[in-house]
Amino acid sequence: MDILFAQIQADLRSNDALRQSGALLQALQQSAAGRDISVIAKTAVEEIVAAPASAVCKKLSFDLIRSTRLTADLWDSVCTGVRSDLHFPDPDVTAAAVSILAAMPSYSLSKLIMDSNAEISGCFDSPSDNLRFSITETLGCILARDDMVTLCENNVNLLNKVSKWWARIGQNMLDKSDNVAKVAFESVGRLFQEFDLKRMSRLAGDKLVDSENSLAIRSNWVSSMVDFVWKRRNALMSRSLILPVENVRATVFPLVYSVKAVASGNVEVIRKVSKTAASGANVNVVDSNAEKLVGVSDVVTHLAPFLASSLDPALIFEVGINMLYLSDVPGGKPEWASQSIIAILTLWDRQEFSSARESIVRAVVTNLHLLDLHMQVSLFKRLLLMVRNLRAESDRMHALACICRTALCVDLFAKESVRRGQKPLAGTDIASLFEDARIRDDLNSATSKSLFREELVASLVESCFQLSLPLPEQTNSGMESRVIGALAYGTGYGALNWTEPALEVVEVCRPCVKWDCDGRTYAIDCYLKLLVRLCHTYDTRGGVKTVKDGASQDQILNETRLQNLQRKLVKDLREVSAPRVCARLIWAIDEHINLDGLDPLLADDPEDTLNIIISNIHKVLFNIDSSANTSNKLQDVQAVLLSAQRLGSRNLRAGQLLTKELEEFRNNGLADSVNKHQCRLILQRIKYVQNHPDNRWAGVSEASGDYPFSHHKFTVQFYEAAASQDRKLEGLVHKAILELWRPGPSELTILLTKGIDSKLLKVMPAAYALTGSSDPCYVEAYHLADSGDGRITLHLKVLNLTELKLSRVDIRVGLSGALYFMDGSPQAVRQLCNLVSQDPVLCSVTVGVSHYERCAFWVQVLYYPFYGSGAIGDYDGDYTEEDPQIMRQKRSSRPELGEPVILRCQPYKIPLTELLLPHKISPVEFFRLWPSLPAVVEYTGMYIYEGSGFKATAAQQYGSSPFLSGLKSLSSKPFHRICSHIIQTVAGFQLCYAAKTWFGGFVGMMVFGASEVSRNVDLGDETTTMLCKFVVRASDASITKEIESDLQGWLDDLTDGGVEYMPEDEVKEAAAERLRISMERIALLKAAEPPPKSPESDDEEEPEEDKDKEEKNKEKKDGKPKGSSTLSRLTAEEVEHMALQAAVLQEWHMLCKERSTKVN
């Protein structure tokens, strides 16, 4: 291998272009085989990039550079070479030099661009197609990137240059060369995409902290390009038609994006963000609506032929998606959408472009509402089958949510149209939309194992619940407004109109109660919840209302359908396969079924509704063989007993039958003591109602319309796979439905409404100085973390404090803990050249984080005061000019470095809290999860707060508790605050927080605090000490181990240095000391006890006494022995109880006083 490398290097040093290109090709081969070719890259930089060479060799050597890593020295050489190549007479060499700009590190890029901006601008005017192509492509890649925006933010001259270059790239869309025009279209498309999605910056790993300026800069570029495309749209469409057909695809997106931005008014929003409109620059005459509409239909007319005639699936897809994007502008036509949807579905049928199956379905379902009713109905069954075959859950859920919403829309819209006198359209009701044979079989089969049917039922039911809420108000036009328009038209904004489609949904999904889903109950729970809601709304227990009662025809029809459905469900009770579902179905039916309407002659008939319900109650109560997995016996029995109470107290015959059942259950070994007592109570109620038929008391309760079951279980008690699957399904369905029905506002909207307060504009973090004040170089640093990619970027600012100009300074960065460099190297070196005195220079290092652990950056600054003092080869003879060997030697001779001065900086520690993310979770779930977390760490902290006096009063005035002052900074840390309990009487509190690590581990934290009045006379009584007990539990022992390794450090990260760690032995000593003092005090009080007085007489003494009791109570809290005291007749518990009572009473008095003063 060494021989081969030596041979390649020798070839590179020869001046023969053929040998050089051959050697470079060999080197690229080695690189592709995965060998380290950095030695060859070094030679290539010195011999080819930094020296005159042919265009082919330049191109190949740049490819070689891209495939390896260079040191900063070599990048300097590359910069020098590129600078000289920009002046080179051969445009191909210049084109090769321009192409490497995209691969340059951003710290060296800005200087190069600023120094050579005239040459770069000149490339746009070059007669050579190749050079124009290269500059358009390269700048199109660089200028859209985040790091470029950041550079422009700090440099106004650069910003002006870049804005001009964007204008030139725009003009190149009309260039005479096809290749240049195509790549210019691509570049503009990339700018638009980057503005919307930030896709490229994510790929490049750049992390831009979106400040107002950076956003304004990018929106300025976007708005100017949109204006350009809009004004020249006809020329651009004509240009795209004469491109070769494989290049047409690149022209579609920029045209459509610009036209849509103008037609939908989006460009005004972008202009507002870019702040140019305010300054009076760049304000255009707004086009009339007619002109916008003509512009849009021109573009559609230009694109439509490609759908019919093109043979390239990718082009059809691109055109179809973009035409759908255009068809919801104000004034868009349904034909535009139907044309493209038909074309896209044809691709699906021909099995072409199958890699984009998800995108095809997403495009179709998202735009379903743009089609006319006939087409929506005809597509429906087909779409259900397409969605069923999607692999990714999130895609499937999104598609199902869209389909269910469309089904409700179609149903409501068609019914309302009929009401308004239009001809009815067949197949628009929900029953026939879901009539497909395969779907029907799936819903009716009890044992089918497909998850899809559960997803379908859950999505349908959740969509009905969304429909029952008030519809979101829509001001702007666009996709959503059409759907909401259709729903509003259908429901007529009536309060009960949502129940009609809901009733159909309940009828269609009825077979779901018979399913056996391996213990999963989420879909069935959703279904029963909707059923109970409908029965409660229509009040079915009172029978069907009559016209005499003022019921409308629709209402009578709906109530009759619900009554019939209830009877069918009672019949289904026998076929229910899961005991857990059986109890829930009894609960859902018994409260709302109309018992008075039953035929008394059928009392002995086993087919009678009441008899079936009671036989099933018997089945649940005496269910012996069910394991904990199939039924939740405790919960089932509870539910059935409550149902029995409601049934028995509503109907005489039911009461008699249930009395027999409950007596039998009470005397059976299956009932535990709780159940026995409950049965006794229920029997008494039923007996009372039977004995006093006229005096109906609370035993006969109103229907509550409540369905209390949910699949949440105590994680510790019932841990089963079905419950976690249910939870996952619920999460997916809810997320998809909410995103569709209640979408959050877009980033631009938030920025415009909230401006600077918006959460999207992050505040720049505080910088920490890493060097002392007297050091020759001042270094300060701050870090930005990106949890999505698991990366942290350290930004350094280096300032030369000496009088001298330092020719060269090296910054070395080493890592400890879980950090690693992306390229696997042990340390990073940044070489900075020519540091002028007092002139700050910025550089940055990005690293990955592999796991949850304390980590730090270790920075060293090496600077070379004697750099370049003694250079080799200063001998100047007459013959040097002619001899190429000496020429090359002179060129490659490096100036001497000299001895460096090494400055070691303080380590830059990354706070452990930085690797956490807030985790939203409900209090109930948090407390269920808490006991099951295996790893625990407990420790005590202490801080001092303002007890009374001015500051405390001010804090109380503004509603914040003064004794939480040490924990204020917790609100800005990545913890989700779940709940807080504050006990003002004893100045105590309990706070609960939850977070997740970047790597998925769960961290729960509880903070308990109890205040005590400090006895230290020097501090005075203005100050009080708060002792906090922190309990952290985590899902993994490695997390708590990290926290435990430096508790004070962790507390500093959490509270920004507000809380001081107290070791356990100190806590115990302090508690013992306090107990001793209070015992002495109690002894003194007892000795000098005055005769007892009436409690009201001595108001002044009460607070004092109260304080003592409070302290005593505090000591009890701190875990001191609570044995009986020798000094007092009362036991410790009684004393504590009295103290608490007194404290609560006093607080009550205080609150009453405050209230009366407020009233006055």
Short mmCIF file of N, CA, C and O in Angstrom, two decimals, residues 1047-1133:
data_model
loop_
_atom_site.label_atom_id
_atom_site.label_comp_id
_atom_site.label_asym_id
_atom_site.label_seq_id
_atom_site.Cartn_x
_atom_site.Cartn_y
_atom_site.Cartn_z
N LEU A 1047 -23.54 16.02 43.73
CA LEU A 1047 -24.88 16.54 44.06
C LEU A 1047 -24.91 18.06 44.04
O LEU A 1047 -25.87 18.67 43.59
N GLN A 1048 -23.83 18.72 44.53
CA GLN A 1048 -23.84 20.18 44.52
C GLN A 1048 -23.88 20.71 43.09
O GLN A 1048 -24.59 21.66 42.77
N GLY A 1049 -23.12 20.03 42.21
CA GLY A 1049 -23.11 20.44 40.79
C GLY A 1049 -24.50 20.32 40.18
O GLY A 1049 -24.97 21.21 39.46
N TRP A 1050 -25.17 19.22 40.51
CA TRP A 1050 -26.54 19.00 39.98
C TRP A 1050 -27.49 20.07 40.50
O TRP A 1050 -28.30 20.62 39.76
N LEU A 1051 -27.35 20.39 41.83
CA LEU A 1051 -28.20 21.44 42.40
C LEU A 1051 -27.94 22.78 41.74
O LEU A 1051 -28.86 23.56 41.51
N ASP A 1052 -26.66 23.06 41.44
CA ASP A 1052 -26.33 24.33 40.76
C ASP A 1052 -26.97 24.38 39.39
O ASP A 1052 -27.49 25.40 38.95
N ASP A 1053 -26.91 23.22 38.67
CA ASP A 1053 -27.54 23.18 37.33
C ASP A 1053 -29.04 23.44 37.45
O ASP A 1053 -29.64 24.13 36.63
N LEU A 1054 -29.66 22.85 38.49
CA LEU A 1054 -31.12 22.95 38.62
C LEU A 1054 -31.55 24.35 39.03
O LEU A 1054 -32.50 24.91 38.49
N THR A 1055 -30.84 24.91 40.03
CA THR A 1055 -31.36 26.13 40.66
C THR A 1055 -30.45 27.32 40.41
O THR A 1055 -30.57 28.34 41.08
N ASP A 1056 -29.52 27.18 39.45
CA ASP A 1056 -28.57 28.26 39.15
C ASP A 1056 -27.87 28.75 40.41
O ASP A 1056 -27.75 29.96 40.67
N GLY A 1057 -27.42 27.78 41.23
CA GLY A 1057 -26.64 28.15 42.41
C GLY A 1057 -27.48 28.63 43.58
O GLY A 1057 -26.94 29.12 44.56
N GLY A 1058 -28.82 28.49 43.50
CA GLY A 1058 -29.66 29.01 44.58
C GLY A 1058 -29.70 28.12 45.81
O GLY A 1058 -29.90 28.60 46.92
N VAL A 1059 -29.49 26.83 45.64
CA VAL A 1059 -29.66 25.89 46.76
C VAL A 1059 -28.32 25.26 47.10
O VAL A 1059 -27.56 24.88 46.22
N GLU A 1060 -28.06 25.14 48.40
CA GLU A 1060 -26.78 24.56 48.84
C GLU A 1060 -27.05 23.15 49.35
O GLU A 1060 -28.03 22.90 50.07
N TYR A 1061 -26.17 22.23 48.99
CA TYR A 1061 -26.35 20.82 49.38
C TYR A 1061 -25.95 20.63 50.84
O TYR A 1061 -24.94 21.16 51.28
N MET A 1062 -26.76 19.90 51.60
CA MET A 1062 -26.42 19.60 53.00
C MET A 1062 -26.25 18.10 53.15
O MET A 1062 -27.18 17.35 52.88
N PRO A 1063 -25.09 17.64 53.60
CA PRO A 1063 -24.92 16.21 53.83
C PRO A 1063 -25.87 15.72 54.93
O PRO A 1063 -26.28 16.51 55.79
N GLU A 1064 -26.19 14.43 54.89
CA GLU A 1064 -27.22 13.89 55.80
C GLU A 1064 -26.85 14.07 57.27
O GLU A 1064 -27.70 14.37 58.10
N ASP A 1065 -25.53 13.86 57.61
CA ASP A 1065 -25.18 13.95 59.03
C ASP A 1065 -25.41 15.36 59.56
O ASP A 1065 -25.86 15.55 60.69
N GLU A 1066 -25.17 16.38 58.72
CA GLU A 1066 -25.45 17.76 59.15
C GLU A 1066 -26.94 17.95 59.42
O GLU A 1066 -27.35 18.59 60.37
N VAL A 1067 -27.76 17.37 58.53
CA VAL A 1067 -29.22 17.50 58.69
C VAL A 1067 -29.62 16.90 60.04
O VAL A 1067 -30.40 17.50 60.79
N LYS A 1068 -29.05 15.72 60.36
CA LYS A 1068 -29.44 15.04 61.61
C LYS A 1068 -29.00 15.86 62.82
O LYS A 1068 -29.75 16.02 63.78
N GLU A 1069 -27.74 16.38 62.76
CA GLU A 1069 -27.25 17.17 63.89
C GLU A 1069 -28.15 18.37 64.14
O GLU A 1069 -28.54 18.67 65.27
N ALA A 1070 -28.48 19.08 63.04
CA ALA A 1070 -29.31 20.29 63.18
C ALA A 1070 -30.66 19.93 63.80
O ALA A 1070 -31.16 20.64 64.68
N ALA A 1071 -31.23 18.80 63.36
CA ALA A 1071 -32.55 18.41 63.87
C ALA A 1071 -32.45 18.09 65.37
O ALA A 1071 -33.31 18.50 66.17
N ALA A 1072 -31.38 17.38 65.76
CA ALA A 1072 -31.21 17.03 67.18
C ALA A 1072 -31.08 18.30 68.02
O ALA A 1072 -31.68 18.43 69.10
N GLU A 1073 -30.29 19.25 67.53
CA GLU A 1073 -30.09 20.51 68.24
C GLU A 1073 -31.42 21.24 68.43
O GLU A 1073 -31.75 21.72 69.51
N ARG A 1074 -32.22 21.26 67.37
CA ARG A 1074 -33.51 21.96 67.45
C ARG A 1074 -34.43 21.28 68.46
O ARG A 1074 -35.13 21.93 69.22
N LEU A 1075 -34.38 19.94 68.45
CA LEU A 1075 -35.25 19.20 69.38
C LEU A 1075 -34.87 19.54 70.82
O LEU A 1075 -35.72 19.81 71.66
N ARG A 1076 -33.52 19.59 71.07
CA ARG A 1076 -33.05 19.89 72.43
C ARG A 1076 -33.56 21.27 72.87
O ARG A 1076 -34.13 21.43 73.94
N ILE A 1077 -33.39 22.25 71.99
CA ILE A 1077 -33.79 23.62 72.35
C ILE A 1077 -35.29 23.67 72.62
O ILE A 1077 -35.74 24.23 73.63
N SER A 1078 -36.07 23.01 71.76
CA SER A 1078 -37.52 23.12 71.94
C SER A 1078 -37.96 22.39 73.21
O SER A 1078 -38.88 22.82 73.89
N MET A 1079 -37.28 21.29 73.56
CA MET A 1079 -37.63 20.58 74.78
C MET A 1079 -37.38 21.48 75.99
O MET A 1079 -38.18 21.57 76.91
N GLU A 1080 -36.23 22.19 75.96
CA GLU A 1080 -35.93 23.11 77.06
C GLU A 1080 -37.02 24.18 77.16
O GLU A 1080 -37.49 24.52 78.24
N ARG A 1081 -37.40 24.70 75.99
CA ARG A 1081 -38.43 25.76 75.99
C ARG A 1081 -39.73 25.26 76.59
O ARG A 1081 -40.37 25.94 77.38
N ILE A 1082 -40.11 24.03 76.18
CA ILE A 1082 -41.39 23.49 76.68
C ILE A 1082 -41.31 23.33 78.19
O ILE A 1082 -42.25 23.63 78.92
N ALA A 1083 -40.12 22.88 78.68
CA ALA A 1083 -39.95 22.71 80.12
C ALA A 1083 -40.14 24.05 80.83
O ALA A 1083 -40.84 24.14 81.85
N LEU A 1084 -39.53 25.11 80.27
CA LEU A 1084 -39.67 26.44 80.88
C LEU A 1084 -41.13 26.88 80.88
O LEU A 1084 -41.64 27.40 81.86
N LEU A 1085 -41.79 26.66 79.74
CA LEU A 1085 -43.20 27.07 79.63
C LEU A 1085 -44.05 26.35 80.67
O LEU A 1085 -44.92 26.92 81.31
N LYS A 1086 -43.76 25.04 80.82
CA LYS A 1086 -44.56 24.25 81.76
C LYS A 1086 -44.35 24.77 83.18
O LYS A 1086 -45.28 24.84 83.99
N ALA A 1087 -43.07 25.10 83.51
CA ALA A 1087 -42.76 25.54 84.88
C ALA A 1087 -43.50 26.84 85.21
O ALA A 1087 -44.04 27.00 86.30
N ALA A 1088 -43.50 27.76 84.22
CA ALA A 1088 -44.12 29.06 84.51
C ALA A 1088 -45.47 29.17 83.86
O ALA A 1088 -45.80 30.17 83.23
N GLU A 1089 -46.28 28.12 83.95
CA GLU A 1089 -47.57 28.12 83.23
C GLU A 1089 -48.60 28.94 84.01
O GLU A 1089 -48.88 28.64 85.17
N PRO A 1090 -49.17 29.99 83.40
CA PRO A 1090 -50.19 30.77 84.11
C PRO A 1090 -51.50 30.00 84.14
O PRO A 1090 -51.67 29.04 83.40
N PRO A 1091 -52.46 30.44 85.01
CA PRO A 1091 -53.77 29.75 85.00
C PRO A 1091 -54.42 29.90 83.64
O PRO A 1091 -54.21 30.92 82.97
N PRO A 1092 -55.16 28.89 83.20
CA PRO A 1092 -55.70 28.92 81.83
C PRO A 1092 -56.67 30.09 81.62
O PRO A 1092 -57.42 30.45 82.51
N LYS A 1093 -56.61 30.68 80.42
CA LYS A 1093 -57.51 31.79 80.07
C LYS A 1093 -58.45 31.36 78.98
O LYS A 1093 -58.24 30.34 78.33
N SER A 1094 -59.47 32.22 78.73
CA SER A 1094 -60.35 31.90 77.59
C SER A 1094 -59.59 32.22 76.30
O SER A 1094 -58.84 33.20 76.25
N PRO A 1095 -59.78 31.41 75.24
CA PRO A 1095 -58.93 31.56 74.05
C PRO A 1095 -59.03 32.92 73.38
O PRO A 1095 -58.07 33.38 72.79
N GLU A 1096 -60.20 33.62 73.44
CA GLU A 1096 -60.31 34.88 72.70
C GLU A 1096 -59.60 36.03 73.41
O GLU A 1096 -59.23 37.02 72.78
N SER A 1097 -59.46 35.93 74.77
CA SER A 1097 -59.05 37.11 75.53
C SER A 1097 -57.67 37.63 75.13
O SER A 1097 -57.44 38.81 75.08
N ASP A 1098 -56.73 36.70 74.82
CA ASP A 1098 -55.36 37.18 74.63
C ASP A 1098 -54.93 37.03 73.19
O ASP A 1098 -54.35 36.04 72.82
N ASP A 1099 -55.25 38.03 72.39
CA ASP A 1099 -54.93 37.92 70.97
C ASP A 1099 -53.45 38.05 70.70
O ASP A 1099 -52.93 37.48 69.78
N GLU A 1100 -52.77 38.87 71.53
CA GLU A 1100 -51.36 39.15 71.21
C GLU A 1100 -50.49 37.92 71.42
O GLU A 1100 -49.51 37.73 70.76
N GLU A 1101 -50.89 37.11 72.41
CA GLU A 1101 -49.99 36.01 72.75
C GLU A 1101 -50.10 34.87 71.75
O GLU A 1101 -49.20 34.08 71.60
N GLU A 1102 -51.24 34.84 71.04
CA GLU A 1102 -51.52 33.66 70.22
C GLU A 1102 -50.45 33.38 69.15
O GLU A 1102 -49.98 32.27 69.06
N PRO A 1103 -50.03 34.39 68.38
CA PRO A 1103 -49.05 34.07 67.35
C PRO A 1103 -47.77 33.48 67.92
O PRO A 1103 -47.20 32.57 67.35
N GLU A 1104 -47.30 34.01 69.07
CA GLU A 1104 -46.06 33.52 69.66
C GLU A 1104 -46.18 32.03 69.96
O GLU A 1104 -45.38 31.21 69.57
N GLU A 1105 -47.29 31.74 70.69
CA GLU A 1105 -47.54 30.37 71.09
C GLU A 1105 -47.62 29.50 69.83
O GLU A 1105 -47.06 28.42 69.76
N ASP A 1106 -48.27 30.09 68.86
CA ASP A 1106 -48.47 29.39 67.60
C ASP A 1106 -47.14 29.01 66.97
O ASP A 1106 -46.95 27.92 66.47
N LYS A 1107 -46.20 29.97 67.04
CA LYS A 1107 -44.89 29.71 66.42
C LYS A 1107 -44.21 28.53 67.11
O LYS A 1107 -43.64 27.67 66.46
N ASP A 1108 -44.29 28.54 68.44
CA ASP A 1108 -43.65 27.44 69.15
C ASP A 1108 -44.23 26.11 68.73
O ASP A 1108 -43.53 25.14 68.48
N LYS A 1109 -45.57 26.11 68.67
CA LYS A 1109 -46.22 24.86 68.29
C LYS A 1109 -45.81 24.46 66.89
O LYS A 1109 -45.61 23.29 66.59
N GLU A 1110 -45.71 25.49 66.05
CA GLU A 1110 -45.35 25.21 64.67
C GLU A 1110 -43.97 24.57 64.60
O GLU A 1110 -43.75 23.61 63.88
N GLU A 1111 -43.03 25.13 65.43
CA GLU A 1111 -41.68 24.55 65.42
C GLU A 1111 -41.73 23.11 65.89
O GLU A 1111 -41.13 22.22 65.33
N LYS A 1112 -42.50 22.93 66.96
CA LYS A 1112 -42.59 21.59 67.50
C LYS A 1112 -43.10 20.64 66.42
O LYS A 1112 -42.54 19.58 66.17
N ASN A 1113 -44.13 21.12 65.74
CA ASN A 1113 -44.71 20.32 64.67
C ASN A 1113 -43.66 20.06 63.59
O ASN A 1113 -43.56 18.98 63.05
N LYS A 1114 -42.81 21.09 63.35
CA LYS A 1114 -41.76 20.93 62.34
C LYS A 1114 -40.81 19.81 62.74
O LYS A 1114 -40.39 19.02 61.93
N GLU A 1115 -40.43 19.82 64.03
CA GLU A 1115 -39.48 18.80 64.44
C GLU A 1115 -40.07 17.41 64.24
O GLU A 1115 -39.39 16.48 63.84
N LYS A 1116 -41.35 17.30 64.51
CA LYS A 1116 -41.97 16.00 64.28
C LYS A 1116 -41.84 15.63 62.83
O LYS A 1116 -41.58 14.50 62.47
N LYS A 1117 -42.03 16.66 61.97
CA LYS A 1117 -41.95 16.40 60.53
C LYS A 1117 -40.57 15.91 60.14
O LYS A 1117 -40.39 15.15 59.23
N ASP A 1118 -39.55 16.47 60.83
CA ASP A 1118 -38.19 16.12 60.43
C ASP A 1118 -37.79 14.73 60.89
O ASP A 1118 -36.61 14.37 60.84
N GLY A 1119 -38.74 14.01 61.39
CA GLY A 1119 -38.46 12.60 61.62
C GLY A 1119 -37.86 12.32 62.98
O GLY A 1119 -37.10 11.36 63.14
N LYS A 1120 -38.08 13.14 64.00
CA LYS A 1120 -37.56 12.84 65.34
C LYS A 1120 -38.46 11.77 65.97
O LYS A 1120 -39.61 11.61 65.58
N PRO A 1121 -37.95 11.09 67.01
CA PRO A 1121 -38.78 10.06 67.67
C PRO A 1121 -40.03 10.70 68.24
O PRO A 1121 -39.98 11.78 68.81
N LYS A 1122 -41.15 10.00 68.09
CA LYS A 1122 -42.41 10.59 68.54
C LYS A 1122 -42.93 9.88 69.79
O LYS A 1122 -44.11 9.70 69.95
N GLY A 1123 -42.04 9.42 70.64
CA GLY A 1123 -42.48 8.74 71.86
C GLY A 1123 -43.15 9.73 72.79
O GLY A 1123 -43.11 10.93 72.58
N SER A 1124 -43.74 9.22 73.92
CA SER A 1124 -44.44 10.14 74.80
C SER A 1124 -43.39 10.99 75.54
O SER A 1124 -42.32 10.51 75.90
N SER A 1125 -43.72 12.26 75.75
CA SER A 1125 -42.75 13.18 76.34
C SER A 1125 -42.92 13.14 77.86
O SER A 1125 -44.02 13.02 78.39
N THR A 1126 -41.79 13.25 78.62
CA THR A 1126 -41.88 13.21 80.08
C THR A 1126 -42.35 14.54 80.63
O THR A 1126 -42.81 14.62 81.75
N LEU A 1127 -42.19 15.63 79.82
CA LEU A 1127 -42.48 16.95 80.36
C LEU A 1127 -43.93 17.34 80.20
O LEU A 1127 -44.36 18.35 80.72
N SER A 1128 -44.67 16.62 79.39
CA SER A 1128 -46.03 17.08 79.09
C SER A 1128 -46.99 15.93 79.26
O SER A 1128 -46.65 14.78 78.98
N ARG A 1129 -48.18 16.26 79.69
CA ARG A 1129 -49.19 15.21 79.81
C ARG A 1129 -49.68 14.75 78.43
O ARG A 1129 -50.21 13.67 78.28
N LEU A 1130 -49.52 15.64 77.42
CA LEU A 1130 -50.00 15.29 76.07
C LEU A 1130 -48.98 14.43 75.35
O LEU A 1130 -47.78 14.57 75.55
N THR A 1131 -49.47 13.57 74.47
CA THR A 1131 -48.51 12.81 73.65
C THR A 1131 -48.04 13.70 72.50
O THR A 1131 -48.66 14.72 72.18
N ALA A 1132 -46.96 13.25 71.87
CA ALA A 1132 -46.39 14.04 70.76
C ALA A 1132 -47.43 14.24 69.66
O ALA A 1132 -47.56 15.32 69.08
N GLU A 1133 -48.21 13.18 69.37
CA GLU A 1133 -49.19 13.29 68.29
C GLU A 1133 -50.23 14.36 68.60
O GLU A 1133 -50.63 15.13 67.74
#
